[in-house]
């Protein structure tokens, strides 16, 4: 009754009662006592004032669905290959009679299967913490170095010296200078990729740590992408696609890759004439990022047996070249260029 009387009084006075804040609506940062040595980064505000419920949307601002939903996989996919192998084995009598597979016609129409591996034991909201929280400095640096010596070496579309310079500037100012949301999201997905390297056990602590970084990156860049794309946005989406492919999230991989391609097209990194207005290093990173999209596009097309997203007419940029004076650049770029040429070679 007392609450009803309060509301009536508020209405008479022309004001509305203050709504209560449910648990989980906001992130309450502690002083680090629950996570010793954690770094808290000052982050730029959202570009858009529209609020997105992170409980109902993913990092691409679309409704969440379980990734174990079935999908269609064409004749070049591994799923199709295994299906054919099982059928051959079954016909030769090596499989029990209880294992029956439907016969295929002369024309393959695709298979509806569930390729995804569910990862149990996902981190709780408490474990994920605030999206502007980083591991202790020594751990963050270790993971950054690991990323650039593995994934970053094979796919060099993030400029290591420039990225490290941004991190050092933040560290020098005790992370009180506001970091770009896209940069911090990119850092988190890099940490996710680095911490998940070689993880096979779904219950592995590294897998849980990797999932935490991934969730933070999603929260940072969710609604930000609706306000417009930048080169960092494309790099974030591209690396997220590779991360999701690595943990066998087929539906999310395919959707995120599509967003990466659309973001890349929207800022024109596929056009040679758009490169001249940028500094030399950014020109090189834009070329590498676009070719990273092309490589992943052809790889996913073959893996999932689906049409490629990027048309041949949009693959006209000059090939990437090594940046003079940077250690390891020549071999890294040579491998990346060879990978691009192999995946882009017409069948």
mmCIF file of C-alpha atoms in Angstrom:
data_model
loop_
_atom_site.group_PDB
_atom_site.id
_atom_site.type_symbol
_atom_site.label_atom_id
_atom_site.label_comp_id
_atom_site.label_asym_id
_atom_site.label_seq_id
_atom_site.Cartn_x
_atom_site.Cartn_y
_atom_site.Cartn_z
ATOM 1 C CA UNK A 1 0.000 0.000 0.000
ATOM 2 C CA UNK A 2 2.817 2.371 0.812
ATOM 3 C CA UNK A 3 4.280 1.909 -2.716
ATOM 4 C CA UNK A 4 0.858 2.638 -4.274
ATOM 5 C CA UNK A 5 0.481 5.810 -2.212
ATOM 6 C CA UNK A 6 3.965 6.953 -3.259
ATOM 7 C CA UNK A 7 3.093 6.474 -6.941
ATOM 8 C CA UNK A 8 -0.187 8.387 -6.510
ATOM 9 C CA UNK A 9 1.643 11.260 -4.851
ATOM 10 C CA UNK A 10 4.228 11.344 -7.649
ATOM 11 C CA UNK A 11 1.515 11.456 -10.305
ATOM 12 C CA UNK A 12 -0.278 14.320 -8.551
ATOM 13 C CA UNK A 13 2.984 16.300 -8.446
ATOM 14 C CA UNK A 14 3.497 15.784 -12.200
ATOM 15 C CA UNK A 15 6.523 13.521 -11.925
ATOM 16 C CA UNK A 16 7.032 9.834 -12.397
ATOM 17 C CA UNK A 17 8.539 7.515 -9.824
ATOM 18 C CA UNK A 18 12.124 6.458 -10.376
ATOM 19 C CA UNK A 19 12.228 2.901 -11.733
ATOM 20 C CA UNK A 20 14.307 0.388 -9.890
ATOM 21 C CA UNK A 21 17.451 -1.005 -11.473
ATOM 22 C CA UNK A 22 17.447 -4.753 -11.794
ATOM 23 C CA UNK A 23 20.579 -6.789 -11.244
ATOM 24 C CA UNK A 24 22.544 -7.084 -14.471
ATOM 25 C CA UNK A 25 21.214 -3.870 -16.064
ATOM 26 C CA UNK A 26 24.475 -2.053 -15.328
ATOM 27 C CA UNK A 27 28.025 -3.069 -14.619
ATOM 28 C CA UNK A 28 29.273 -2.220 -11.142
ATOM 29 C CA UNK A 29 33.069 -2.101 -11.088
ATOM 30 C CA UNK A 30 34.826 -2.966 -7.879
ATOM 31 C CA UNK A 31 38.283 -1.827 -6.853
ATOM 32 C CA UNK A 32 39.920 -4.917 -8.308
ATOM 33 C CA UNK A 33 39.766 -6.972 -5.122
ATOM 34 C CA UNK A 34 37.961 -9.770 -6.940
ATOM 35 C CA UNK A 35 40.462 -9.774 -9.788
ATOM 36 C CA UNK A 36 43.885 -8.738 -8.547
ATOM 37 C CA UNK A 37 45.882 -6.623 -10.972
ATOM 38 C CA UNK A 38 43.024 -6.082 -13.432
ATOM 39 C CA UNK A 39 43.274 -2.934 -15.552
ATOM 40 C CA UNK A 40 40.266 -0.637 -15.963
ATOM 41 C CA UNK A 41 40.256 1.294 -19.240
ATOM 42 C CA UNK A 42 38.453 4.585 -19.784
ATOM 43 C CA UNK A 43 36.299 4.063 -22.868
ATOM 44 C CA UNK A 44 34.731 6.518 -25.274
ATOM 45 C CA UNK A 45 30.925 6.703 -25.061
ATOM 46 C CA UNK A 46 28.731 4.985 -27.600
ATOM 47 C CA UNK A 47 28.443 6.767 -30.924
ATOM 48 C CA UNK A 48 24.694 6.232 -30.803
ATOM 49 C CA UNK A 49 22.476 7.041 -27.848
ATOM 50 C CA UNK A 50 20.183 4.136 -28.637
ATOM 51 C CA UNK A 51 20.365 1.525 -25.910
ATOM 52 C CA UNK A 52 20.801 -2.092 -26.903
ATOM 53 C CA UNK A 53 19.888 -4.840 -24.480
ATOM 54 C CA UNK A 54 23.037 -6.977 -24.348
ATOM 55 C CA UNK A 55 21.035 -9.863 -22.949
ATOM 56 C CA UNK A 56 18.926 -10.115 -26.106
ATOM 57 C CA UNK A 57 21.459 -9.206 -28.781
ATOM 58 C CA UNK A 58 24.897 -10.335 -29.814
ATOM 59 C CA UNK A 59 27.926 -8.291 -30.832
ATOM 60 C CA UNK A 60 26.426 -7.570 -34.233
ATOM 61 C CA UNK A 61 23.195 -6.165 -32.726
ATOM 62 C CA UNK A 62 20.951 -8.964 -33.936
ATOM 63 C CA UNK A 63 18.710 -11.264 -31.940
ATOM 64 C CA UNK A 64 20.547 -14.107 -30.293
ATOM 65 C CA UNK A 65 19.836 -17.629 -31.498
ATOM 66 C CA UNK A 66 21.383 -20.876 -30.434
ATOM 67 C CA UNK A 67 24.169 -21.786 -32.847
ATOM 68 C CA UNK A 68 23.076 -25.406 -32.875
ATOM 69 C CA UNK A 69 20.320 -24.493 -35.330
ATOM 70 C CA UNK A 70 20.675 -26.585 -38.497
ATOM 71 C CA UNK A 71 22.209 -25.100 -41.617
ATOM 72 C CA UNK A 72 22.565 -26.026 -45.274
ATOM 73 C CA UNK A 73 25.995 -27.269 -46.364
ATOM 74 C CA UNK A 74 26.867 -27.868 -50.011
ATOM 75 C CA UNK A 75 28.841 -30.583 -51.832
ATOM 76 C CA UNK A 76 32.313 -29.116 -51.126
ATOM 77 C CA UNK A 77 31.810 -29.099 -47.360
ATOM 78 C CA UNK A 78 33.442 -31.537 -44.969
ATOM 79 C CA UNK A 79 29.961 -32.492 -43.793
ATOM 80 C CA UNK A 80 29.096 -33.665 -47.300
ATOM 81 C CA UNK A 81 32.366 -35.595 -47.597
ATOM 82 C CA UNK A 82 31.779 -37.439 -44.325
ATOM 83 C CA UNK A 83 28.234 -38.239 -45.377
ATOM 84 C CA UNK A 84 29.508 -39.857 -48.577
ATOM 85 C CA UNK A 85 32.158 -41.799 -46.648
ATOM 86 C CA UNK A 86 29.557 -43.139 -44.216
ATOM 87 C CA UNK A 87 27.337 -44.206 -47.098
ATOM 88 C CA UNK A 88 30.184 -46.077 -48.812
ATOM 89 C CA UNK A 89 31.169 -47.776 -45.562
ATOM 90 C CA UNK A 90 27.561 -48.697 -44.862
ATOM 91 C CA UNK A 91 27.104 -50.230 -48.337
ATOM 92 C CA UNK A 92 30.152 -52.413 -47.801
ATOM 93 C CA UNK A 93 28.708 -53.781 -44.597
ATOM 94 C CA UNK A 94 31.234 -52.245 -42.222
ATOM 95 C CA UNK A 95 28.560 -50.405 -40.285
ATOM 96 C CA UNK A 96 25.784 -51.906 -38.227
ATOM 97 C CA UNK A 97 22.409 -52.184 -39.890
ATOM 98 C CA UNK A 98 21.019 -49.668 -37.408
ATOM 99 C CA UNK A 99 23.046 -46.919 -39.061
ATOM 100 C CA UNK A 100 20.985 -45.993 -42.093
ATOM 101 C CA UNK A 101 21.585 -43.027 -44.344
ATOM 102 C CA UNK A 102 19.119 -41.735 -46.947
ATOM 103 C CA UNK A 103 20.117 -42.393 -50.503
ATOM 104 C CA UNK A 104 21.294 -39.484 -52.606
ATOM 105 C CA UNK A 105 20.025 -38.683 -56.070
ATOM 106 C CA UNK A 106 22.074 -37.821 -59.095
ATOM 107 C CA UNK A 107 22.020 -34.155 -58.157
ATOM 108 C CA UNK A 108 23.232 -32.977 -54.770
ATOM 109 C CA UNK A 109 20.829 -30.506 -53.175
ATOM 110 C CA UNK A 110 22.633 -29.879 -49.900
ATOM 111 C CA UNK A 111 22.386 -31.307 -46.433
ATOM 112 C CA UNK A 112 20.692 -29.905 -43.349
ATOM 113 C CA UNK A 113 22.982 -30.743 -40.469
ATOM 114 C CA UNK A 114 24.176 -29.415 -37.153
ATOM 115 C CA UNK A 115 27.959 -28.907 -37.378
ATOM 116 C CA UNK A 116 28.416 -26.809 -34.277
ATOM 117 C CA UNK A 117 30.077 -27.951 -31.102
ATOM 118 C CA UNK A 118 28.384 -26.585 -28.017
ATOM 119 C CA UNK A 119 30.779 -25.253 -25.427
ATOM 120 C CA UNK A 120 29.507 -26.068 -21.930
ATOM 121 C CA UNK A 121 30.435 -24.095 -18.874
ATOM 122 C CA UNK A 122 30.216 -20.648 -20.454
ATOM 123 C CA UNK A 123 31.499 -17.915 -18.143
ATOM 124 C CA UNK A 124 28.973 -16.187 -15.908
ATOM 125 C CA UNK A 125 28.264 -12.476 -16.008
ATOM 126 C CA UNK A 126 30.399 -12.067 -12.883
ATOM 127 C CA UNK A 127 33.348 -13.796 -14.554
ATOM 128 C CA UNK A 128 33.035 -11.655 -17.684
ATOM 129 C CA UNK A 129 33.148 -8.472 -15.620
ATOM 130 C CA UNK A 130 33.026 -5.020 -17.140
ATOM 131 C CA UNK A 131 33.704 -4.656 -20.856
ATOM 132 C CA UNK A 132 36.437 -2.083 -20.151
ATOM 133 C CA UNK A 133 38.402 -4.456 -17.937
ATOM 134 C CA UNK A 134 41.690 -6.003 -19.047
ATOM 135 C CA UNK A 135 43.963 -8.630 -17.481
ATOM 136 C CA UNK A 136 47.068 -7.486 -15.577
ATOM 137 C CA UNK A 137 49.595 -5.722 -17.790
ATOM 138 C CA UNK A 138 52.068 -8.619 -17.964
ATOM 139 C CA UNK A 139 49.312 -11.041 -19.017
ATOM 140 C CA UNK A 140 47.939 -8.631 -21.612
ATOM 141 C CA UNK A 141 51.391 -8.095 -23.124
ATOM 142 C CA UNK A 142 52.056 -11.845 -23.212
ATOM 143 C CA UNK A 143 48.833 -12.490 -25.114
ATOM 144 C CA UNK A 144 49.444 -9.614 -27.534
ATOM 145 C CA UNK A 145 52.924 -10.945 -28.326
ATOM 146 C CA UNK A 146 51.482 -14.441 -28.763
ATOM 147 C CA UNK A 147 48.852 -13.160 -31.178
ATOM 148 C CA UNK A 148 51.343 -11.314 -33.377
ATOM 149 C CA UNK A 149 53.693 -14.316 -33.431
ATOM 150 C CA UNK A 150 50.936 -16.722 -34.530
ATOM 151 C CA UNK A 151 47.691 -15.510 -36.111
ATOM 152 C CA UNK A 152 49.068 -12.040 -36.722
ATOM 153 C CA UNK A 153 52.044 -13.531 -38.544
ATOM 154 C CA UNK A 154 49.842 -15.554 -40.911
ATOM 155 C CA UNK A 155 47.262 -12.800 -41.434
ATOM 156 C CA UNK A 156 49.158 -9.509 -41.020
ATOM 157 C CA UNK A 157 46.284 -7.062 -41.461
ATOM 158 C CA UNK A 158 46.801 -5.387 -38.059
ATOM 159 C CA UNK A 159 49.908 -3.199 -37.877
ATOM 160 C CA UNK A 160 51.795 -4.368 -34.800
ATOM 161 C CA UNK A 161 53.918 -1.239 -34.089
ATOM 162 C CA UNK A 162 50.899 1.080 -34.371
ATOM 163 C CA UNK A 163 48.748 -1.173 -32.206
ATOM 164 C CA UNK A 164 51.419 -1.461 -29.518
ATOM 165 C CA UNK A 165 51.975 2.300 -29.604
ATOM 166 C CA UNK A 166 48.297 2.853 -28.789
ATOM 167 C CA UNK A 167 48.506 0.379 -25.908
ATOM 168 C CA UNK A 168 51.666 2.021 -24.542
ATOM 169 C CA UNK A 169 50.041 5.459 -24.647
ATOM 170 C CA UNK A 170 47.098 4.158 -22.645
ATOM 171 C CA UNK A 171 49.421 2.451 -20.169
ATOM 172 C CA UNK A 172 51.523 5.598 -19.767
ATOM 173 C CA UNK A 173 48.391 7.528 -18.805
ATOM 174 C CA UNK A 174 47.223 4.761 -16.438
ATOM 175 C CA UNK A 175 44.406 3.967 -18.901
ATOM 176 C CA UNK A 176 42.632 7.224 -18.033
ATOM 177 C CA UNK A 177 42.774 8.512 -21.599
ATOM 178 C CA UNK A 178 39.627 7.339 -23.315
ATOM 179 C CA UNK A 179 40.239 4.435 -25.659
ATOM 180 C CA UNK A 180 38.270 3.954 -28.860
ATOM 181 C CA UNK A 181 35.594 1.309 -28.378
ATOM 182 C CA UNK A 182 36.526 -0.356 -31.670
ATOM 183 C CA UNK A 183 40.205 -0.475 -30.692
ATOM 184 C CA UNK A 184 39.408 -2.003 -27.296
ATOM 185 C CA UNK A 185 37.048 -4.518 -28.931
ATOM 186 C CA UNK A 186 39.799 -5.406 -31.397
ATOM 187 C CA UNK A 187 42.228 -5.885 -28.502
ATOM 188 C CA UNK A 188 39.787 -8.193 -26.713
ATOM 189 C CA UNK A 189 39.176 -10.386 -29.752
ATOM 190 C CA UNK A 190 42.956 -10.578 -30.245
ATOM 191 C CA UNK A 191 43.289 -11.705 -26.621
ATOM 192 C CA UNK A 192 40.521 -14.243 -27.214
ATOM 193 C CA UNK A 193 42.332 -15.622 -30.244
ATOM 194 C CA UNK A 194 45.683 -15.743 -28.435
ATOM 195 C CA UNK A 195 44.345 -17.406 -25.280
ATOM 196 C CA UNK A 196 42.383 -20.027 -27.206
ATOM 197 C CA UNK A 197 45.250 -21.265 -29.359
ATOM 198 C CA UNK A 198 45.357 -25.050 -29.334
ATOM 199 C CA UNK A 199 42.404 -25.440 -26.939
ATOM 200 C CA UNK A 200 40.530 -28.669 -27.578
ATOM 201 C CA UNK A 201 38.897 -29.367 -24.212
ATOM 202 C CA UNK A 202 35.653 -27.420 -23.838
ATOM 203 C CA UNK A 203 36.157 -27.312 -20.075
ATOM 204 C CA UNK A 204 39.711 -25.991 -20.408
ATOM 205 C CA UNK A 205 40.452 -22.834 -18.405
ATOM 206 C CA UNK A 206 41.927 -21.239 -21.534
ATOM 207 C CA UNK A 207 38.651 -21.784 -23.366
ATOM 208 C CA UNK A 208 36.733 -20.044 -20.582
ATOM 209 C CA UNK A 209 39.216 -17.147 -20.568
ATOM 210 C CA UNK A 210 38.922 -16.861 -24.331
ATOM 211 C CA UNK A 211 35.126 -16.761 -24.117
ATOM 212 C CA UNK A 212 35.342 -13.941 -21.567
ATOM 213 C CA UNK A 213 37.428 -11.801 -23.949
ATOM 214 C CA UNK A 214 35.032 -12.579 -26.803
ATOM 215 C CA UNK A 215 31.975 -11.537 -24.773
ATOM 216 C CA UNK A 216 33.661 -8.276 -23.749
ATOM 217 C CA UNK A 217 34.486 -7.508 -27.369
ATOM 218 C CA UNK A 218 30.864 -8.128 -28.330
ATOM 219 C CA UNK A 219 29.601 -5.755 -25.671
ATOM 220 C CA UNK A 220 32.033 -3.042 -26.730
ATOM 221 C CA UNK A 221 31.307 -3.164 -30.448
ATOM 222 C CA UNK A 222 27.660 -4.260 -30.522
ATOM 223 C CA UNK A 223 25.748 -1.059 -31.217
ATOM 224 C CA UNK A 224 28.913 0.800 -32.280
ATOM 225 C CA UNK A 225 28.803 -0.855 -35.700
ATOM 226 C CA UNK A 226 25.352 0.589 -36.350
ATOM 227 C CA UNK A 227 26.838 4.092 -36.252
ATOM 228 C CA UNK A 228 29.196 3.452 -39.190
ATOM 229 C CA UNK A 229 32.232 1.418 -40.156
ATOM 230 C CA UNK A 230 35.946 2.122 -39.901
ATOM 231 C CA UNK A 231 39.015 0.087 -40.775
ATOM 232 C CA UNK A 232 39.166 -1.077 -37.142
ATOM 233 C CA UNK A 233 35.553 -2.238 -37.388
ATOM 234 C CA UNK A 234 36.343 -4.388 -40.418
ATOM 235 C CA UNK A 235 39.437 -5.809 -38.718
ATOM 236 C CA UNK A 236 37.404 -6.600 -35.602
ATOM 237 C CA UNK A 237 34.685 -8.383 -37.601
ATOM 238 C CA UNK A 238 37.228 -10.247 -39.709
ATOM 239 C CA UNK A 239 39.151 -11.501 -36.692
ATOM 240 C CA UNK A 240 35.895 -12.373 -34.925
ATOM 241 C CA UNK A 241 34.908 -14.507 -37.917
ATOM 242 C CA UNK A 242 38.206 -16.362 -37.703
ATOM 243 C CA UNK A 243 37.767 -16.844 -33.954
ATOM 244 C CA UNK A 244 34.232 -18.207 -34.356
ATOM 245 C CA UNK A 245 35.381 -20.536 -37.123
ATOM 246 C CA UNK A 246 38.076 -21.849 -34.789
ATOM 247 C CA UNK A 247 35.550 -22.758 -32.087
ATOM 248 C CA UNK A 248 33.222 -24.301 -34.687
ATOM 249 C CA UNK A 249 30.385 -21.797 -34.547
ATOM 250 C CA UNK A 250 29.289 -22.144 -38.157
ATOM 251 C CA UNK A 251 26.165 -19.977 -38.135
ATOM 252 C CA UNK A 252 27.818 -17.092 -36.293
ATOM 253 C CA UNK A 253 30.953 -17.373 -38.439
ATOM 254 C CA UNK A 254 28.960 -17.053 -41.660
ATOM 255 C CA UNK A 255 26.875 -14.129 -40.382
ATOM 256 C CA UNK A 256 29.849 -12.217 -38.961
ATOM 257 C CA UNK A 257 31.842 -12.680 -42.149
ATOM 258 C CA UNK A 258 28.960 -11.174 -44.100
ATOM 259 C CA UNK A 259 29.027 -8.135 -41.830
ATOM 260 C CA UNK A 260 32.788 -7.811 -42.293
ATOM 261 C CA UNK A 261 32.445 -7.789 -46.082
ATOM 262 C CA UNK A 262 29.619 -5.239 -45.999
ATOM 263 C CA UNK A 263 31.578 -2.994 -43.649
ATOM 264 C CA UNK A 264 34.641 -3.255 -45.909
ATOM 265 C CA UNK A 265 32.606 -2.340 -48.980
ATOM 266 C CA UNK A 266 31.002 0.584 -47.163
ATOM 267 C CA UNK A 267 34.381 2.262 -46.528
ATOM 268 C CA UNK A 268 35.725 1.395 -49.988
ATOM 269 C CA UNK A 269 38.864 -0.536 -49.061
ATOM 270 C CA UNK A 270 38.291 -2.697 -52.152
ATOM 271 C CA UNK A 271 38.859 0.263 -54.489
ATOM 272 C CA UNK A 272 42.356 1.126 -55.682
ATOM 273 C CA UNK A 273 41.452 4.780 -56.264
ATOM 274 C CA UNK A 274 40.488 5.208 -52.606
ATOM 275 C CA UNK A 275 43.939 4.312 -51.306
ATOM 276 C CA UNK A 276 45.840 7.426 -52.384
ATOM 277 C CA UNK A 277 44.397 9.708 -49.712
ATOM 278 C CA UNK A 278 45.759 7.638 -46.817
ATOM 279 C CA UNK A 279 49.239 7.349 -45.232
ATOM 280 C CA UNK A 280 51.430 4.531 -46.638
ATOM 281 C CA UNK A 281 51.051 2.208 -43.633
ATOM 282 C CA UNK A 282 47.267 2.589 -43.595
ATOM 283 C CA UNK A 283 47.170 1.955 -47.343
ATOM 284 C CA UNK A 284 48.970 -1.325 -46.762
ATOM 285 C CA UNK A 285 46.687 -2.306 -43.871
ATOM 286 C CA UNK A 286 43.593 -1.527 -45.944
ATOM 287 C CA UNK A 287 44.846 -3.767 -48.756
ATOM 288 C CA UNK A 288 45.694 -6.581 -46.359
ATOM 289 C CA UNK A 289 42.367 -6.284 -44.573
ATOM 290 C CA UNK A 290 40.457 -6.512 -47.842
ATOM 291 C CA UNK A 291 42.456 -9.500 -48.999
ATOM 292 C CA UNK A 292 41.886 -11.011 -45.557
ATOM 293 C CA UNK A 293 38.160 -10.749 -46.293
ATOM 294 C CA UNK A 294 38.706 -12.391 -49.686
ATOM 295 C CA UNK A 295 40.768 -15.264 -48.251
ATOM 296 C CA UNK A 296 38.192 -15.985 -45.557
ATOM 297 C CA UNK A 297 35.354 -15.656 -48.059
ATOM 298 C CA UNK A 298 36.815 -18.308 -50.353
ATOM 299 C CA UNK A 299 37.723 -20.542 -47.417
ATOM 300 C CA UNK A 300 34.236 -20.406 -45.882
ATOM 301 C CA UNK A 301 32.630 -20.888 -49.288
ATOM 302 C CA UNK A 302 34.561 -24.120 -49.757
ATOM 303 C CA UNK A 303 34.199 -25.276 -46.146
ATOM 304 C CA UNK A 304 30.438 -24.749 -45.997
ATOM 305 C CA UNK A 305 29.664 -25.468 -49.635
ATOM 306 C CA UNK A 306 27.991 -22.101 -50.145
ATOM 307 C CA UNK A 307 28.336 -19.355 -52.774
ATOM 308 C CA UNK A 308 31.112 -16.861 -52.159
ATOM 309 C CA UNK A 309 30.115 -13.370 -51.048
ATOM 310 C CA UNK A 310 32.789 -11.308 -52.824
ATOM 311 C CA UNK A 311 32.504 -11.098 -56.602
ATOM 312 C CA UNK A 312 35.626 -11.494 -58.732
ATOM 313 C CA UNK A 313 35.224 -7.942 -60.040
ATOM 314 C CA UNK A 314 35.924 -6.607 -56.545
ATOM 315 C CA UNK A 315 39.286 -8.356 -56.198
ATOM 316 C CA UNK A 316 41.390 -5.892 -58.172
ATOM 317 C CA UNK A 317 43.693 -4.279 -55.596
ATOM 318 C CA UNK A 318 47.463 -4.398 -55.900
ATOM 319 C CA UNK A 319 48.960 -7.219 -53.870
ATOM 320 C CA UNK A 320 50.238 -6.460 -50.358
ATOM 321 C CA UNK A 321 53.931 -5.645 -49.976
ATOM 322 C CA UNK A 322 56.279 -5.797 -46.996
ATOM 323 C CA UNK A 323 56.781 -2.626 -44.967
ATOM 324 C CA UNK A 324 60.435 -1.676 -45.066
ATOM 325 C CA UNK A 325 62.434 -1.952 -41.858
ATOM 326 C CA UNK A 326 60.004 -4.163 -39.928
ATOM 327 C CA UNK A 327 61.333 -7.505 -38.727
ATOM 328 C CA UNK A 328 59.663 -10.597 -40.143
ATOM 329 C CA UNK A 329 57.532 -8.623 -42.597
ATOM 330 C CA UNK A 330 58.895 -10.200 -45.779
ATOM 331 C CA UNK A 331 58.127 -13.820 -44.891
ATOM 332 C CA UNK A 332 54.799 -12.943 -43.305
ATOM 333 C CA UNK A 333 53.558 -10.986 -46.312
ATOM 334 C CA UNK A 334 54.934 -13.580 -48.747
ATOM 335 C CA UNK A 335 52.946 -16.314 -47.004
ATOM 336 C CA UNK A 336 49.817 -14.153 -46.840
ATOM 337 C CA UNK A 337 50.069 -13.275 -50.530
ATOM 338 C CA UNK A 338 50.597 -16.921 -51.477
ATOM 339 C CA UNK A 339 47.553 -17.892 -49.402
ATOM 340 C CA UNK A 340 45.496 -15.261 -51.178
ATOM 341 C CA UNK A 341 46.643 -16.442 -54.605
ATOM 342 C CA UNK A 342 45.864 -20.087 -53.818
ATOM 343 C CA UNK A 343 42.380 -19.389 -52.474
ATOM 344 C CA UNK A 344 41.627 -16.932 -55.269
ATOM 345 C CA UNK A 345 42.828 -19.261 -58.045
ATOM 346 C CA UNK A 346 39.826 -20.249 -60.199
ATOM 347 C CA UNK A 347 38.963 -23.947 -60.158
#
